[in-house]
Coordinates of C-alpha atoms in Angstrom, one line a residue:
M27 CA -54.9 -22.3 53.6
N28 CA -51.7 -24.1 54.4
S29 CA -52.2 -24.5 58.1
L30 CA -52.8 -28.0 59.5
G31 CA -53.7 -26.5 62.8
F32 CA -56.4 -24.4 61.3
N33 CA -57.8 -27.2 59.1
D34 CA -58.0 -29.6 62.1
K35 CA -59.7 -27.1 64.3
F36 CA -62.1 -26.1 61.6
A37 CA -62.9 -29.7 60.8
A38 CA -63.8 -30.3 64.5
L39 CA -66.4 -27.6 64.4
A40 CA -67.6 -28.7 61.0
R41 CA -68.5 -32.1 62.3
Q42 CA -71.3 -30.5 64.2
E43 CA -72.4 -27.9 61.5
D44 CA -72.0 -27.6 57.8
A45 CA -68.8 -26.0 56.7
G46 CA -70.5 -22.9 55.3
T47 CA -72.2 -22.1 58.6
V48 CA -68.9 -22.5 60.5
F49 CA -67.1 -20.3 58.1
D50 CA -69.6 -17.5 58.3
D51 CA -69.6 -17.8 62.1
L52 CA -65.8 -17.5 62.0
L53 CA -66.0 -14.3 59.8
T54 CA -68.6 -12.6 62.1
Y55 CA -66.5 -13.7 65.2
I56 CA -63.4 -12.0 63.8
I57 CA -65.4 -8.8 63.0
S58 CA -66.8 -8.8 66.5
L59 CA -63.3 -8.7 67.9
F60 CA -62.7 -5.4 66.3
S61 CA -66.1 -3.8 66.8
F62 CA -68.1 -2.4 69.7
E63 CA -71.3 -2.5 67.6
C64 CA -71.2 -6.0 66.0
P65 CA -71.8 -8.5 68.8
W66 CA -71.1 -12.1 67.9
E67 CA -74.2 -14.3 67.5
P68 CA -73.3 -17.6 65.9
H69 CA -75.9 -19.2 63.6
G70 CA -74.5 -22.7 64.2
H71 CA -75.6 -24.9 67.1
Y72 CA -72.4 -26.2 68.6
R73 CA -72.6 -29.0 71.1
M74 CA -69.3 -28.3 72.8
P75 CA -68.2 -26.2 75.8
D76 CA -66.5 -22.8 75.4
V77 CA -67.2 -22.5 71.7
R78 CA -65.8 -18.9 71.7
S79 CA -62.3 -20.1 72.6
R80 CA -62.4 -22.5 69.7
F81 CA -63.2 -19.7 67.3
F82 CA -60.5 -17.7 68.9
E83 CA -58.0 -20.5 68.2
L84 CA -59.0 -20.4 64.5
F85 CA -58.4 -16.7 64.4
R86 CA -55.0 -17.2 66.1
E87 CA -54.0 -19.7 63.4
I88 CA -54.9 -17.2 60.7
V89 CA -52.8 -14.5 62.4
L90 CA -49.8 -16.8 62.6
L91 CA -50.3 -17.7 59.0
M92 CA -50.4 -14.1 58.0
R93 CA -47.2 -13.4 59.9
S94 CA -45.4 -16.0 57.8
R95 CA -46.9 -14.8 54.5
L96 CA -46.4 -11.1 54.8
Q97 CA -42.7 -10.6 54.9
N98 CA -42.1 -7.7 52.6
A99 CA -43.7 -4.4 51.6
G100 CA -46.3 -5.0 48.9
D101 CA -47.1 -8.6 50.1
W102 CA -50.7 -9.6 50.5
Y103 CA -52.5 -12.9 51.2
D104 CA -56.1 -13.9 51.0
P105 CA -56.6 -16.8 53.5
F106 CA -60.4 -16.5 53.6
G107 CA -60.9 -16.6 49.8
L108 CA -58.5 -19.5 49.4
F109 CA -60.1 -21.6 52.1
Y110 CA -63.6 -20.7 50.9
E111 CA -62.8 -21.9 47.4
T112 CA -61.1 -25.0 48.5
Y113 CA -63.2 -26.3 51.4
V114 CA -66.5 -24.3 51.7
S115 CA -68.2 -23.6 48.4
S116 CA -69.5 -26.4 46.4
Q117 CA -69.1 -26.5 42.6
S118 CA -72.8 -26.0 42.2
R119 CA -72.8 -22.9 44.3
K120 CA -69.9 -21.5 42.4
T121 CA -71.7 -22.1 39.1
C122 CA -75.0 -20.7 40.3
S123 CA -73.5 -17.6 41.8
G124 CA -70.8 -17.0 39.2
Q125 CA -68.2 -17.3 42.0
F126 CA -64.9 -17.9 40.2
F127 CA -62.2 -16.0 42.1
T128 CA -59.4 -14.5 40.2
P129 CA -56.0 -16.3 40.7
P130 CA -53.6 -14.2 42.8
H131 CA -51.0 -13.9 40.0
V132 CA -53.6 -12.4 37.7
V133 CA -54.7 -10.1 40.5
D134 CA -51.1 -8.8 40.8
L135 CA -50.9 -8.3 37.1
M136 CA -54.2 -6.4 36.9
V137 CA -53.4 -4.2 39.9
R138 CA -50.0 -3.2 38.4
M139 CA -51.7 -2.4 35.1
Q140 CA -54.4 -0.4 36.8
G141 CA -52.2 1.4 39.3
G142 CA -49.1 3.5 39.4
R143 CA -46.8 5.4 41.7
E144 CA -49.2 8.4 41.6
F145 CA -51.7 6.4 43.7
T146 CA -49.4 5.9 46.7
G147 CA -50.7 8.0 49.5
A148 CA -53.0 9.9 47.1
G149 CA -56.2 9.6 49.2
M150 CA -58.2 8.4 46.2
S151 CA -61.2 6.1 46.3
I152 CA -60.7 2.6 44.8
N153 CA -63.8 0.6 44.1
D154 CA -64.5 -3.1 43.2
P155 CA -68.3 -3.6 42.6
A156 CA -68.0 -7.4 42.6
C157 CA -65.2 -7.8 45.2
G158 CA -65.5 -11.5 46.1
S159 CA -63.1 -11.9 49.0
G160 CA -61.6 -8.4 48.4
R161 CA -58.3 -9.6 47.0
F162 CA -58.1 -6.9 44.3
L163 CA -58.5 -4.3 47.0
I164 CA -56.0 -5.7 49.4
A165 CA -53.5 -6.2 46.6
F166 CA -54.0 -2.6 45.5
H167 CA -53.6 -1.4 49.1
A168 CA -50.4 -3.5 49.5
L169 CA -48.8 -1.7 46.5
Y170 CA -50.4 1.7 46.8
P171 CA -51.3 2.4 50.4
G172 CA -53.1 5.6 51.5
N173 CA -56.3 5.2 49.4
F174 CA -59.8 4.5 50.5
C175 CA -61.1 1.1 49.3
C176 CA -64.7 0.3 48.7
G177 CA -65.8 -3.3 48.1
E178 CA -69.3 -4.3 47.0
D179 CA -70.8 -7.8 46.6
I180 CA -74.2 -9.4 46.4
D181 CA -73.1 -12.4 48.5
R182 CA -73.0 -12.0 52.3
T183 CA -70.1 -14.4 52.8
C184 CA -68.0 -12.5 50.2
A185 CA -68.8 -9.2 51.9
L186 CA -67.8 -10.7 55.3
M187 CA -64.5 -12.1 53.8
T188 CA -63.7 -8.6 52.5
V189 CA -64.2 -7.0 55.9
C190 CA -62.0 -9.6 57.5
N191 CA -59.3 -9.1 54.8
F192 CA -59.5 -5.3 55.4
I193 CA -58.9 -5.9 59.1
L194 CA -55.9 -8.2 58.6
H195 CA -54.3 -5.9 56.0
G196 CA -54.9 -2.6 57.6
V197 CA -57.1 -1.3 54.8
D198 CA -59.1 1.9 55.3
G199 CA -62.4 1.5 53.6
E200 CA -66.0 0.2 53.5
V201 CA -67.7 -3.0 52.4
I202 CA -71.3 -3.0 51.2
W203 CA -73.5 -6.1 50.9
H204 CA -75.8 -5.4 48.0
D205 CA -76.3 -5.7 44.3
S206 CA -74.0 -3.0 43.0
L207 CA -76.2 -2.7 39.8
Q208 CA -79.1 -1.6 42.0
P209 CA -77.5 0.8 44.6
G210 CA -79.9 2.3 47.1
A211 CA -81.2 1.9 50.7
D212 CA -83.9 -0.5 49.6
H213 CA -81.3 -3.0 48.2
C214 CA -78.6 -2.6 50.8
S215 CA -78.5 -5.6 53.2
G216 CA -75.6 -4.4 55.2
A217 CA -72.4 -2.3 55.2
W218 CA -69.3 -2.0 57.3
R219 CA -66.6 0.7 57.8
V220 CA -63.1 -0.5 58.6
R221 CA -60.8 2.2 59.9
P222 CA -57.3 1.7 61.2
L223 CA -56.7 4.0 64.2
P224 CA -53.3 5.8 64.2
L225 CA -53.4 6.4 67.9
L226 CA -53.6 2.6 68.5
N227 CA -50.7 1.7 66.1
G228 CA -53.1 1.1 63.2
L229 CA -55.4 -1.2 65.2
P230 CA -58.6 -1.4 63.1
I231 CA -62.1 -0.8 64.3
V232 CA -65.3 -1.9 62.4
C233 CA -68.5 0.0 62.5
P234 CA -71.8 -0.9 60.8
L235 CA -73.1 1.6 58.3
E236 CA -76.4 2.6 56.7
W237 CA -76.4 3.0 52.9
S238 CA -76.7 6.8 53.2
Q239 CA -73.5 6.8 55.3
T240 CA -71.3 5.1 52.7
R241 CA -68.9 6.8 50.3
C242 CA -70.4 4.7 47.5
C243 CA -73.8 6.4 48.2
A244 CA -72.2 9.8 48.1
V245 CA -70.6 9.1 44.7
W246 CA -73.9 7.9 43.2
E247 CA -75.8 10.9 44.6
H248 CA -73.1 13.2 43.2
L249 CA -73.4 11.6 39.7
R250 CA -77.2 11.5 39.9
T251 CA -77.5 15.2 40.7
R252 CA -75.2 16.0 37.8
G253 CA -77.2 13.8 35.4
E254 CA -74.3 11.3 35.0
T255 CA -73.8 7.6 35.6
P256 CA -70.6 5.6 35.9
G257 CA -71.2 4.1 32.4
D258 CA -71.5 7.3 30.4
G259 CA -68.7 9.4 28.9
S260 CA -68.6 12.3 31.3
A261 CA -65.3 13.3 33.0
A262 CA -66.6 12.5 36.5
A263 CA -67.8 9.1 35.4
R264 CA -64.5 8.3 33.6
S265 CA -62.5 9.3 36.7
R266 CA -64.5 6.8 38.7
Q267 CA -64.1 4.1 36.1
L268 CA -60.3 4.5 36.2
L269 CA -60.3 3.3 39.8
L270 CA -62.8 0.5 39.3
F271 CA -61.8 -3.1 39.0

């Protein structure tokens, strides 16, 4: 993240807590700003007055950075994933979790190969079952708006990054924190619905979801009742795979 203001403010908080805790607290703080049902409860123990204002300053720096990065239609930028890769995750954690984020130029190439003009405003469902910071989905949304994006990831920080990226890019969709290979209520640790509100000029609102309320659950139940799975050769399964990164 090319913002000295952000880096300095983040470092001041990270002197009192480890960078991962501060980063997660920042993500949940941003989500709380756009939700009536996700109150902010920091996990870090910060020995400084008015810690909320310090996290708001971090969010302000991100907004200013996004304004400078998103100049044209089709632009997207992943500040959370880039900062996480550079400053937060250790090499050992990346290796153990398999966290190697796809470079932005490769994301752009894959999105253009996967998409097409017919997806613009089509109201289709786009799924990434290992979404990381959500950059495939925000890149797809930037080029082909008007679709519903679903991100899934087994890592909580990744799920939170995707929610925040949905907020900043005006993505209509849901994010599920679970192992996408084992879908179900017993394995779902959390889910969020991000919905831009037209009456508020697209201002997003975030609501927590149960597994049964997600569109991903509805797709799996539909396939299960038809005796199909996303990996078989049926027409319904193939149609889902066409929109799966």
